[in-house]
Amino acid sequence: MRRLARLLAVCSLVAATLVAGPAAPAQASNPIVNRFAADASMHVYNNRVYVYTTDDESNSGTYWDSNAWRVYSSADLVTWTDHGAPFSVGGFGWATRYAWAPSATQRNGYYYLYLPTDRTRIGVARSTSPTGGFSDPRGTPLIEKGRDANTGEEPIDPAVFVDDNGQAYLYFGGARAPKVVRLNADMISTTGAIQNVTISGGSGFAEAGFMHKRNGVYYYSYSTGWPGQIAYATASSPLGPFTYRGVILEGVNVNTNHHSMAEYNGQWYIAYHRNARAGGGNYKRSIALEYLSYNADGTIRRVTQTSAGVGTPTIAANRLQSYNFPDRYVRHADYDVRIDPNVSPAADAQWRMVPGLADTGGAYVSFEAANLPGYYLRHYDYDLVLARNDGSATFRADATFRRVSGLADSSAASFQSYNFPDRYLRHADYLLRIDPVSTTTARADATFRVTG
């Protein structure tokens, strides 16, 4: 049984399929701002990071119907300034509704925003400031379905990219139709025909395309569906054709997945959205930020979604001290879970008690390893293992426990399984599992003290 549990944890590690559950914004670095926002477009201007977003805070909560965008900035990626709405749908005299996923760039002494509206048009706004003063320099859409050939059914999700030689491109598209068109040097007009983006292999493009370049390689990343993974493909040309390379980010806990990437002070980062604040959901999303890493061959490592993000987590790390073996503490070892004395390294016995992955109600908790953010205690065939969250409802339920008064001592704590409420977290022969509790010994085995 323990071998099977260990195998599951190791397989989970190899698969690298994580989706972290809801996290309280006052307690961790993800989400990065305490306002509902989505579709992060991250850029570095003057040694400061700017993130342009869809403003979910102002939508109805029943659809993506906000009418303005939002911008935030930071110099340390921990403390963020909310600069308000840099532009709204009303700033375009030709647009009527739906402020959706933005993109941005800096050039010619101006900052440019590329903004989809009406599900059929993409406009461009321009300013001398990255945070405000934007206006429409064209007076007409930059891209418009019905007016322009080969826009696809849904010209949305713009992503602007300026190559090393100065040529700029606008990628866009939804409904499984990725497109690209060259931009002129003025950044407010196009040249040539709208072209299809061709990707060989993988499960295919759905929406949310993004382009970046590293070491001469062009990386085109995108969402694969609803919900979808963030996958990527590479090419030797910004126009492709592209070859599928793998998954960067697993599905999130809302029905859309949208991202962007940027390098800041020598480190790459990925911004994305998920449900991470109380009251959130498919239409009330939150922005998260993680480290992005590359292998020696240029392939991108899968990203672990965490509550800590790229900042220092403020959820205190606690230890679970055995009630009847007070010299022993709950710890992980080779992805197995047990109680041991004199734990070394000490961090193997430290846990962040985050809001329950399956239920964020105050009584429910999940245990995230302090030294392996994104790895949680979960039961499998009633045994406890440490594993990465695979994004499934089963995982979230297996990793959620209801904290109750200690079964052997009301001043301590016991932890009731969320999906097997007749069972409690307990040790047996020093190994952790979930079991029914009916004897004095079992009650003591299922009682712990939460210590600093």
CSV table of C-alpha atoms in Angstrom, one decimal:
chain,number,residue,atom,x,y,z
A,1,MET,CA,0.0,0.0,0.0
A,2,ARG,CA,2.8,2.4,0.9
A,3,ARG,CA,4.7,1.5,-2.2
A,4,LEU,CA,1.6,2.3,-4.3
A,5,ALA,CA,1.2,5.7,-2.5
A,6,ARG,CA,4.9,6.5,-3.2
A,7,LEU,CA,4.5,5.5,-6.8
A,8,LEU,CA,1.5,7.8,-7.2
A,9,ALA,CA,3.5,10.7,-5.7
A,10,VAL,CA,6.5,10.2,-7.9
A,11,CYS,CA,4.3,9.8,-11.0
A,12,SER,CA,2.6,13.1,-10.0
A,13,LEU,CA,6.0,14.7,-9.8
A,14,VAL,CA,7.0,13.5,-13.2
A,15,ALA,CA,3.7,14.5,-14.8
A,16,ALA,CA,4.1,18.0,-13.2
A,17,THR,CA,0.4,18.6,-13.4
A,18,LEU,CA,-0.4,21.2,-10.7
A,19,VAL,CA,-3.3,23.5,-10.1
A,20,ALA,CA,-3.3,25.2,-6.8
A,21,GLY,CA,-6.6,25.9,-5.2
A,22,PRO,CA,-8.0,29.1,-3.8
A,23,ALA,CA,-5.6,31.2,-1.6
A,24,ALA,CA,-6.5,34.1,0.7
A,25,PRO,CA,-5.0,37.2,-0.9
A,26,ALA,CA,-4.0,38.7,2.5
A,27,GLN,CA,-1.9,35.6,3.3
A,28,ALA,CA,0.2,35.0,0.2
A,29,SER,CA,1.8,36.5,-2.8
A,30,ASN,CA,-0.7,35.0,-5.2
A,31,PRO,CA,-2.9,36.6,-6.3
A,32,ILE,CA,-0.7,39.6,-6.8
A,33,VAL,CA,-3.4,42.2,-6.4
A,34,ASN,CA,-6.6,42.3,-4.3
A,35,ARG,CA,-8.9,43.0,-7.2
A,36,PHE,CA,-10.5,40.6,-9.6
A,37,ALA,CA,-8.5,40.8,-12.9
A,38,ALA,CA,-7.6,38.5,-15.7
A,39,ASP,CA,-5.8,38.1,-19.0
A,40,ALA,CA,-2.5,39.5,-17.8
A,41,SER,CA,-0.3,41.2,-20.3
A,42,MET,CA,3.1,41.7,-18.6
A,43,HIS,CA,5.8,44.1,-19.8
A,44,VAL,CA,9.0,45.7,-18.6
A,45,TYR,CA,9.3,49.5,-19.0
A,46,ASN,CA,12.1,51.5,-17.4
A,47,ASN,CA,13.1,48.7,-15.1
A,48,ARG,CA,9.6,48.3,-13.7
A,49,VAL,CA,7.0,45.6,-14.5
A,50,TYR,CA,3.6,46.6,-15.8
A,51,VAL,CA,0.7,44.2,-16.0
A,52,TYR,CA,-2.3,45.2,-18.1
A,53,THR,CA,-5.5,43.2,-17.4
A,54,THR,CA,-9.2,42.7,-18.1
A,55,ASP,CA,-10.9,44.3,-15.2
A,56,ASP,CA,-13.1,41.5,-13.8
A,57,GLU,CA,-13.9,43.6,-10.7
A,58,SER,CA,-16.3,45.7,-12.7
A,59,ASN,CA,-18.1,43.0,-14.7
A,60,SER,CA,-21.5,41.6,-13.9
A,61,GLY,CA,-20.2,38.3,-12.5
A,62,THR,CA,-22.4,36.5,-15.0
A,63,TYR,CA,-20.3,37.2,-18.2
A,64,TRP,CA,-17.0,38.8,-19.2
A,65,ASP,CA,-18.8,42.2,-19.8
A,66,SER,CA,-16.5,44.7,-18.2
A,67,ASN,CA,-16.0,47.9,-20.1
A,68,ALA,CA,-12.5,49.0,-19.0
A,69,TRP,CA,-9.0,47.6,-18.7
A,70,ARG,CA,-6.7,47.9,-15.6
A,71,VAL,CA,-2.9,48.4,-15.1
A,72,TYR,CA,-0.7,47.5,-12.2
A,73,SER,CA,3.1,48.0,-11.7
A,74,SER,CA,5.8,46.9,-9.4
A,75,ALA,CA,9.6,47.2,-9.0
A,76,ASP,CA,9.9,44.1,-6.7
A,77,LEU,CA,7.0,41.8,-7.9
A,78,VAL,CA,5.7,41.8,-4.4
A,79,THR,CA,4.3,45.3,-3.8
A,80,TRP,CA,2.0,46.3,-6.7
A,81,THR,CA,0.5,49.8,-7.5
A,82,ASP,CA,-3.0,49.9,-8.9
A,83,HIS,CA,-2.9,52.7,-11.5
A,84,GLY,CA,-6.6,52.4,-12.3
A,85,ALA,CA,-8.1,52.2,-15.8
A,86,PRO,CA,-5.8,53.3,-18.5
A,87,PHE,CA,-8.6,53.1,-21.1
A,88,SER,CA,-12.2,52.0,-21.6
A,89,VAL,CA,-14.4,50.8,-24.4
A,90,GLY,CA,-15.9,54.3,-24.5
A,91,GLY,CA,-12.5,55.6,-25.6
A,92,PHE,CA,-13.2,54.0,-29.0
A,93,GLY,CA,-16.0,55.9,-30.7
A,94,TRP,CA,-16.7,52.8,-32.8
A,95,ALA,CA,-16.8,50.2,-30.0
A,96,THR,CA,-19.9,49.2,-27.9
A,97,ARG,CA,-18.9,46.6,-25.3
A,98,TYR,CA,-16.6,44.0,-23.9
A,99,ALA,CA,-13.1,45.0,-22.8
A,100,TRP,CA,-11.3,41.8,-23.3
A,101,ALA,CA,-7.7,40.6,-23.1
A,102,PRO,CA,-5.2,43.5,-23.8
A,103,SER,CA,-1.7,43.6,-25.0
A,104,ALA,CA,0.9,46.4,-24.9
A,105,THR,CA,4.3,47.6,-26.1
A,106,GLN,CA,6.6,50.6,-26.1
A,107,ARG,CA,8.0,52.2,-29.2
A,108,ASN,CA,8.7,55.6,-30.8
A,109,GLY,CA,8.4,57.4,-27.5
A,110,TYR,CA,4.9,56.1,-27.0
A,111,TYR,CA,3.1,53.3,-25.2
A,112,TYR,CA,0.6,51.3,-27.2
A,113,LEU,CA,-2.4,49.2,-26.0
A,114,TYR,CA,-4.0,46.7,-28.4
A,115,LEU,CA,-7.5,46.1,-27.2
A,116,PRO,CA,-10.3,43.7,-28.4
A,117,THR,CA,-13.9,44.8,-28.2
A,118,ASP,CA,-17.3,43.6,-29.4
A,119,ARG,CA,-15.8,40.1,-30.1
A,120,THR,CA,-15.2,41.3,-33.7
A,121,ARG,CA,-12.6,44.2,-33.5
A,122,ILE,CA,-9.2,45.1,-32.2
A,123,GLY,CA,-8.4,48.7,-31.6
A,124,VAL,CA,-5.1,50.5,-30.6
A,125,ALA,CA,-4.7,53.3,-28.1
A,126,ARG,CA,-1.6,55.4,-27.6
A,127,SER,CA,-0.1,57.5,-24.8
A,128,THR,CA,3.2,59.0,-23.7
A,129,SER,CA,2.6,57.3,-20.3
A,130,PRO,CA,2.3,53.6,-19.5
A,131,THR,CA,-0.5,54.2,-17.0
A,132,GLY,CA,-2.9,56.7,-18.5
A,133,GLY,CA,-3.6,59.4,-21.1
A,134,PHE,CA,-4.4,56.9,-23.8
A,135,SER,CA,-6.4,58.0,-26.9
A,136,ASP,CA,-7.4,56.4,-30.2
A,137,PRO,CA,-5.0,57.6,-32.9
A,138,ARG,CA,-6.9,56.0,-35.7
A,139,GLY,CA,-10.5,56.6,-35.1
A,140,THR,CA,-11.2,53.1,-36.6
A,141,PRO,CA,-10.4,49.5,-35.6
A,142,LEU,CA,-7.0,48.2,-36.4
A,143,ILE,CA,-8.5,44.8,-37.1
A,144,GLU,CA,-12.2,44.3,-37.9
A,145,LYS,CA,-14.1,41.2,-38.9
A,146,GLY,CA,-16.1,41.7,-42.1
A,147,ARG,CA,-13.8,44.6,-43.2
A,148,ASP,CA,-10.5,42.7,-43.2
A,149,ALA,CA,-9.9,39.4,-44.9
A,150,ASN,CA,-9.0,36.2,-42.9
A,151,THR,CA,-9.7,37.6,-39.5
A,152,GLY,CA,-11.3,34.3,-38.4
A,153,GLU,CA,-14.6,34.1,-36.6
A,154,GLU,CA,-13.3,35.8,-33.4
A,155,PRO,CA,-10.5,38.3,-33.7
A,156,ILE,CA,-9.6,38.6,-30.0
A,157,ASP,CA,-6.6,38.1,-27.7
A,158,PRO,CA,-4.1,40.4,-29.4
A,159,ALA,CA,-0.4,39.9,-28.6
A,160,VAL,CA,2.1,42.3,-30.0
A,161,PHE,CA,5.7,41.3,-30.6
A,162,VAL,CA,8.6,43.5,-31.9
A,163,ASP,CA,11.5,41.5,-33.3
A,164,ASP,CA,15.2,42.4,-33.0
A,165,ASN,CA,15.2,43.9,-36.4
A,166,GLY,CA,12.4,46.3,-35.5
A,167,GLN,CA,9.6,44.5,-37.4
A,168,ALA,CA,6.5,44.3,-35.3
A,169,TYR,CA,3.8,41.7,-35.5
A,170,LEU,CA,0.3,41.4,-34.1
A,171,TYR,CA,-0.9,37.9,-33.2
A,172,PHE,CA,-4.5,37.4,-32.4
A,173,GLY,CA,-7.4,34.9,-32.7
A,174,GLY,CA,-9.9,32.8,-31.0
A,175,ALA,CA,-12.2,29.9,-31.8
A,176,ARG,CA,-9.2,27.8,-32.8
A,177,ALA,CA,-7.9,30.2,-35.5
A,178,PRO,CA,-4.5,31.7,-34.7
A,179,LYS,CA,-3.6,34.7,-36.9
A,180,VAL,CA,-0.7,37.1,-37.4
A,181,VAL,CA,-0.2,40.3,-39.4
A,182,ARG,CA,2.8,42.7,-39.7
A,183,LEU,CA,2.5,46.1,-38.1
A,184,ASN,CA,4.0,49.2,-39.7
A,185,ALA,CA,6.7,51.2,-37.9
A,186,ASP,CA,3.9,53.6,-36.6
A,187,MET,CA,2.4,50.7,-34.7
A,188,ILE,CA,-1.1,51.8,-35.5
A,189,SER,CA,-1.4,50.3,-39.0
A,190,THR,CA,-0.8,47.0,-40.7
A,191,THR,CA,0.9,45.9,-43.9
A,192,GLY,CA,0.3,42.8,-46.0
A,193,ALA,CA,-2.3,40.1,-45.5
A,194,ILE,CA,-3.4,38.5,-42.3
A,195,GLN,CA,-1.8,35.1,-42.2
A,196,ASN,CA,-2.6,31.9,-40.5
A,197,VAL,CA,-0.3,30.6,-37.7
A,198,THR,CA,0.5,27.0,-38.4
A,199,ILE,CA,1.3,24.6,-35.5
A,200,SER,CA,2.3,21.0,-36.1
A,201,GLY,CA,1.5,18.5,-33.4
A,202,GLY,CA,-0.1,18.8,-30.0
A,203,SER,CA,-3.8,19.2,-29.2
A,204,GLY,CA,-4.1,22.5,-31.1
A,205,PHE,CA,-4.7,26.2,-30.5
A,206,ALA,CA,-7.9,27.5,-29.0
A,207,GLU,CA,-7.1,31.1,-28.0
A,208,ALA,CA,-4.8,33.4,-26.0
A,209,GLY,CA,-1.7,33.3,-28.2
A,210,PHE,CA,1.5,34.9,-27.0
A,211,MET,CA,4.9,35.3,-28.7
A,212,HIS,CA,8.4,35.8,-27.2
A,213,LYS,CA,11.9,35.2,-28.4
A,214,ARG,CA,14.9,33.7,-26.5
A,215,ASN,CA,18.3,32.8,-27.9
A,216,GLY,CA,17.1,33.2,-31.5
A,217,VAL,CA,14.1,30.9,-31.0
A,218,TYR,CA,10.6,32.1,-31.4
A,219,TYR,CA,8.2,30.7,-28.8
A,220,TYR,CA,4.5,30.8,-29.6
A,221,SER,CA,2.4,29.8,-26.5
A,222,TYR,CA,-1.4,29.5,-26.3
A,223,SER,CA,-4.4,28.0,-24.6
A,224,THR,CA,-5.6,24.6,-25.8
A,225,GLY,CA,-9.2,24.9,-24.8
A,226,TRP,CA,-12.0,25.7,-22.3
A,227,PRO,CA,-10.6,24.9,-19.8
A,228,GLY,CA,-7.2,24.3,-21.4
A,229,GLN,CA,-3.5,24.0,-20.8
A,230,ILE,CA,-0.9,26.6,-21.8
A,231,ALA,CA,1.1,24.8,-24.5
A,232,TYR,CA,3.9,26.1,-26.7
A,233,ALA,CA,5.5,25.6,-30.1
A,234,THR,CA,8.8,26.9,-31.5
A,235,ALA,CA,10.0,28.1,-34.9
A,236,SER,CA,13.0,29.8,-36.5
A,237,SER,CA,10.8,32.5,-37.9
A,238,PRO,CA,8.1,34.7,-36.2
A,239,LEU,CA,5.7,33.6,-38.9
A,240,GLY,CA,6.4,29.9,-38.4
A,241,PRO,CA,5.6,27.2,-39.2
A,242,PHE,CA,5.7,26.2,-35.5
A,243,THR,CA,6.4,22.8,-34.0
A,244,TYR,CA,4.6,21.7,-30.8
A,245,ARG,CA,7.0,21.3,-27.8
A,246,GLY,CA,4.8,20.6,-24.8
A,247,VAL,CA,2.8,22.1,-21.9
A,248,ILE,CA,4.0,25.0,-19.8
A,249,LEU,CA,1.0,25.5,-17.5
A,250,GLU,CA,-1.7,23.0,-16.6
A,251,GLY,CA,-5.4,23.9,-16.6
A,252,VAL,CA,-6.5,26.4,-14.0
A,253,ASN,CA,-9.6,26.3,-11.8
A,254,VAL,CA,-11.6,28.5,-14.1
A,255,ASN,CA,-12.8,27.8,-17.6
A,256,THR,CA,-10.3,30.0,-19.4
A,257,ASN,CA,-6.5,30.0,-19.4
A,258,HIS,CA,-4.6,33.1,-20.5
A,259,HIS,CA,-1.0,34.1,-19.9
A,260,SER,CA,2.0,36.2,-20.8
A,261,MET,CA,5.8,36.0,-20.1
A,262,ALA,CA,8.5,38.5,-19.5
A,263,GLU,CA,12.2,38.7,-18.4
A,264,TYR,CA,13.0,41.0,-15.6
A,265,ASN,CA,16.4,41.5,-14.0
A,266,GLY,CA,17.7,38.3,-15.7
A,267,GLN,CA,14.8,36.0,-14.5
A,268,TRP,CA,11.8,34.9,-16.6
A,269,TYR,CA,8.3,35.0,-15.2
A,270,ILE,CA,4.8,33.9,-16.3
A,271,ALA,CA,1.6,35.8,-15.4
A,272,TYR,CA,-1.7,34.0,-15.6
A,273,HIS,CA,-5.2,34.0,-14.0
A,274,ARG,CA,-7.1,31.6,-11.8
A,275,ASN,CA,-9.8,31.6,-9.1
A,276,ALA,CA,-7.8,32.7,-6.1
A,277,ARG,CA,-10.0,35.1,-4.1
A,278,ALA,CA,-13.2,34.6,-2.1
A,279,GLY,CA,-16.2,35.2,-4.3
A,280,GLY,CA,-14.2,34.4,-7.4
A,281,GLY,CA,-15.1,32.1,-10.3
A,282,ASN,CA,-15.2,31.9,-14.1
A,283,TYR,CA,-16.0,35.6,-14.4
A,284,LYS,CA,-14.2,36.9,-11.4
A,285,ARG,CA,-10.6,35.8,-11.9
A,286,SER,CA,-7.3,36.7,-10.2
A,287,ILE,CA,-3.8,37.4,-11.4
A,288,ALA,CA,-1.0,35.1,-10.3
A,289,LEU,CA,2.7,35.2,-11.1
A,290,GLU,CA,5.3,32.3,-11.1
A,291,TYR,CA,8.9,31.7,-12.1
A,292,LEU,CA,9.5,30.5,-15.6
A,293,SER,CA,12.6,28.3,-16.3
A,294,TYR,CA,14.3,26.8,-19.4
A,295,ASN,CA,16.2,23.6,-19.8
A,296,ALA,CA,19.7,23.6,-21.3
A,297,ASP,CA,18.2,22.6,-24.7
A,298,GLY,CA,15.8,25.6,-24.7
A,299,THR,CA,12.7,23.7,-23.8
A,300,ILE,CA,10.5,25.3,-21.2
A,301,ARG,CA,10.0,23.5,-17.8
A,302,ARG,CA,6.4,23.0,-16.6
A,303,VAL,CA,5.3,25.7,-14.2
A,304,THR,CA,4.2,24.9,-10.7
A,305,GLN,CA,1.2,27.0,-9.7
A,306,THR,CA,1.7,28.1,-6.1
A,307,SER,CA,0.1,30.2,-3.4
A,308,ALA,CA,3.6,31.7,-2.7
A,309,GLY,CA,4.2,32.9,-6.2
A,310,VAL,CA,7.4,34.8,-6.6
A,311,GLY,CA,7.2,36.7,-3.3
A,312,THR,CA,7.9,35.6,0.3
A,313,PRO,CA,4.8,33.8,1.6
A,314,THR,CA,3.3,35.2,4.8
A,315,ILE,CA,1.3,32.1,5.7
A,316,ALA,CA,3.1,30.9,8.8
A,317,ALA,CA,4.7,27.5,8.5
A,318,ASN,CA,3.5,25.2,11.3
A,319,ARG,CA,4.4,21.8,12.6
A,320,LEU,CA,2.0,19.0,13.5
A,321,GLN,CA,3.1,17.4,16.8
A,322,SER,CA,1.8,14.0,17.6
A,323,TYR,CA,-0.3,14.0,20.7
A,324,ASN,CA,0.7,10.6,22.0
A,325,PHE,CA,4.3,10.7,20.7
A,326,PRO,CA,5.2,14.3,21.5
A,327,ASP,CA,8.8,14.0,20.3
A,328,ARG,CA,7.5,13.2,16.8
A,329,TYR,CA,6.2,15.5,14.1
A,330,VAL,CA,4.4,14.9,10.8
A,331,ARG,CA,7.0,15.1,8.0
A,332,HIS,CA,7.4,14.1,4.4
A,333,ALA,CA,10.2,11.8,3.2
A,334,ASP,CA,10.5,10.6,-0.4
A,335,TYR,CA,6.9,11.8,-0.9
A,336,ASP,CA,5.7,9.5,1.9
A,337,VAL,CA,4.2,11.0,5.1
A,338,ARG,CA,5.0,9.8,8.7
A,339,ILE,CA,5.8,11.0,12.2
A,340,ASP,CA,9.5,11.2,13.2
A,341,PRO,CA,11.6,12.7,15.9
A,342,ASN,CA,14.6,15.0,15.1
A,343,VAL,CA,13.4,15.7,11.6
A,344,SER,CA,16.2,16.7,9.3
A,345,PRO,CA,16.0,18.9,7.2
A,346,ALA,CA,13.6,20.6,9.6
A,347,ALA,CA,11.6,22.0,6.7
A,348,ASP,CA,10.3,18.5,5.9
A,349,ALA,CA,8.1,18.9,9.0
A,350,GLN,CA,6.8,22.3,8.2
A,351,TRP,CA,3.4,22.9,6.6
A,352,ARG,CA,1.4,25.9,5.5
A,353,MET,CA,-2.3,25.4,6.4
A,354,VAL,CA,-3.9,27.1,3.5
A,355,PRO,CA,-7.7,27.3,2.8
A,356,GLY,CA,-9.1,24.0,1.8
A,357,LEU,CA,-8.6,23.2,-1.9
A,358,ALA,CA,-12.1,21.7,-2.1
A,359,ASP,CA,-13.8,24.0,0.3
A,360,THR,CA,-12.4,27.4,1.4
A,361,GLY,CA,-14.8,27.7,4.3
A,362,GLY,CA,-13.0,28.6,7.5
A,363,ALA,CA,-13.2,25.1,9.0
A,364,TYR,CA,-11.4,23.4,6.1
A,365,VAL,CA,-7.6,23.4,5.4
A,366,SER,CA,-5.1,21.8,3.1
A,367,PHE,CA,-1.5,21.2,4.0
A,368,GLU,CA,1.1,22.6,1.6
A,369,ALA,CA,4.7,21.6,2.2
A,370,ALA,CA,6.7,24.7,3.2
A,371,ASN,CA,9.8,23.6,1.2
A,372,LEU,CA,7.8,22.3,-1.8
A,373,PRO,CA,5.2,25.0,-2.7
A,374,GLY,CA,2.4,23.4,-4.6
A,375,TYR,CA,2.8,20.0,-3.0
A,376,TYR,CA,0.1,18.9,-0.6
A,377,LEU,CA,-0.8,16.1,1.8
A,378,ARG,CA,-3.4,13.9,0.2
A,379,HIS,CA,-4.8,10.4,0.8
A,380,TYR,CA,-4.8,7.7,-1.7
A,381,ASP,CA,-6.3,4.3,-0.8
A,382,TYR,CA,-6.5,5.9,2.7
A,383,ASP,CA,-2.7,6.3,2.9
A,384,LEU,CA,-1.2,9.8,3.1
A,385,VAL,CA,1.4,11.0,0.5
A,386,LEU,CA,2.8,14.3,-0.6
A,387,ALA,CA,1.9,15.0,-4.2
A,388,ARG,CA,1.4,17.8,-6.7
A,389,ASN,CA,-2.1,18.9,-7.4
A,390,ASP,CA,-3.3,17.4,-10.7
A,391,GLY,CA,-6.1,19.9,-11.0
A,392,SER,CA,-8.8,17.4,-10.5
A,393,ALA,CA,-11.8,17.6,-8.2
A,394,THR,CA,-10.6,14.2,-6.7
A,395,PHE,CA,-7.3,15.7,-5.7
A,396,ARG,CA,-8.8,18.7,-4.1
A,397,ALA,CA,-11.1,16.6,-2.1
A,398,ASP,CA,-8.4,14.1,-1.1
A,399,ALA,CA,-6.2,17.0,0.0
A,400,THR,CA,-8.9,18.8,2.1
A,401,PHE,CA,-9.5,18.3,5.8
A,402,ARG,CA,-11.9,19.8,8.3
A,403,ARG,CA,-10.2,21.0,11.5
A,404,VAL,CA,-12.1,19.9,14.6
A,405,SER,CA,-11.3,19.8,18.3
A,406,GLY,CA,-8.8,17.1,19.2
A,407,LEU,CA,-10.5,13.7,19.6
A,408,ALA,CA,-8.3,12.9,22.6
A,409,ASP,CA,-7.9,16.4,23.9
A,410,SER,CA,-10.1,19.4,23.0
A,411,SER,CA,-7.2,21.8,23.4
A,412,ALA,CA,-5.4,20.1,20.4
A,413,ALA,CA,-6.8,19.4,16.9
A,414,SER,CA,-7.9,16.6,14.7
A,415,PHE,CA,-8.5,16.6,11.0
A,416,GLN,CA,-11.5,15.0,9.4
A,417,SER,CA,-11.3,13.8,5.8
A,418,TYR,CA,-13.4,16.0,3.5
A,419,ASN,CA,-14.6,13.2,1.2
A,420,PHE,CA,-14.6,10.4,3.7
A,421,PRO,CA,-16.0,12.2,6.8
A,422,ASP,CA,-16.1,9.0,8.8
A,423,ARG,CA,-12.3,8.9,8.7
A,424,TYR,CA,-9.6,11.1,10.3
A,425,LEU,CA,-6.0,11.8,9.8
A,426,ARG,CA,-4.0,9.5,12.1
A,427,HIS,CA,-0.7,7.7,12.5
A,428,ALA,CA,-0.4,3.9,12.6
A,429,ASP,CA,3.1,2.4,13.1
A,430,TYR,CA,4.3,6.0,12.6
A,431,LEU,CA,2.8,6.2,9.1
A,432,LEU,CA,0.0,8.6,8.3
A,433,ARG,CA,-3.4,7.5,6.8
A,434,ILE,CA,-7.1,8.2,7.2
A,435,ASP,CA,-9.1,5.8,9.3
A,436,PRO,CA,-12.3,5.5,11.2
A,437,VAL,CA,-11.7,6.3,14.9
A,438,SER,CA,-13.5,4.3,17.6
A,439,THR,CA,-10.9,3.4,20.2
A,440,THR,CA,-9.0,5.4,22.8
A,441,THR,CA,-5.7,4.6,21.0
A,442,ALA,CA,-7.1,5.7,17.6
A,443,ARG,CA,-8.4,8.9,19.1
A,444,ALA,CA,-4.9,9.7,20.5
A,445,ASP,CA,-3.3,8.7,17.2
A,446,ALA,CA,-5.7,11.2,15.4
A,447,THR,CA,-4.9,14.1,17.7
A,448,PHE,CA,-2.2,16.7,16.9
A,449,ARG,CA,-0.9,19.9,18.3
A,450,VAL,CA,-0.4,22.7,15.8
A,451,THR,CA,2.9,24.4,16.8
A,452,GLY,CA,5.0,27.2,15.4
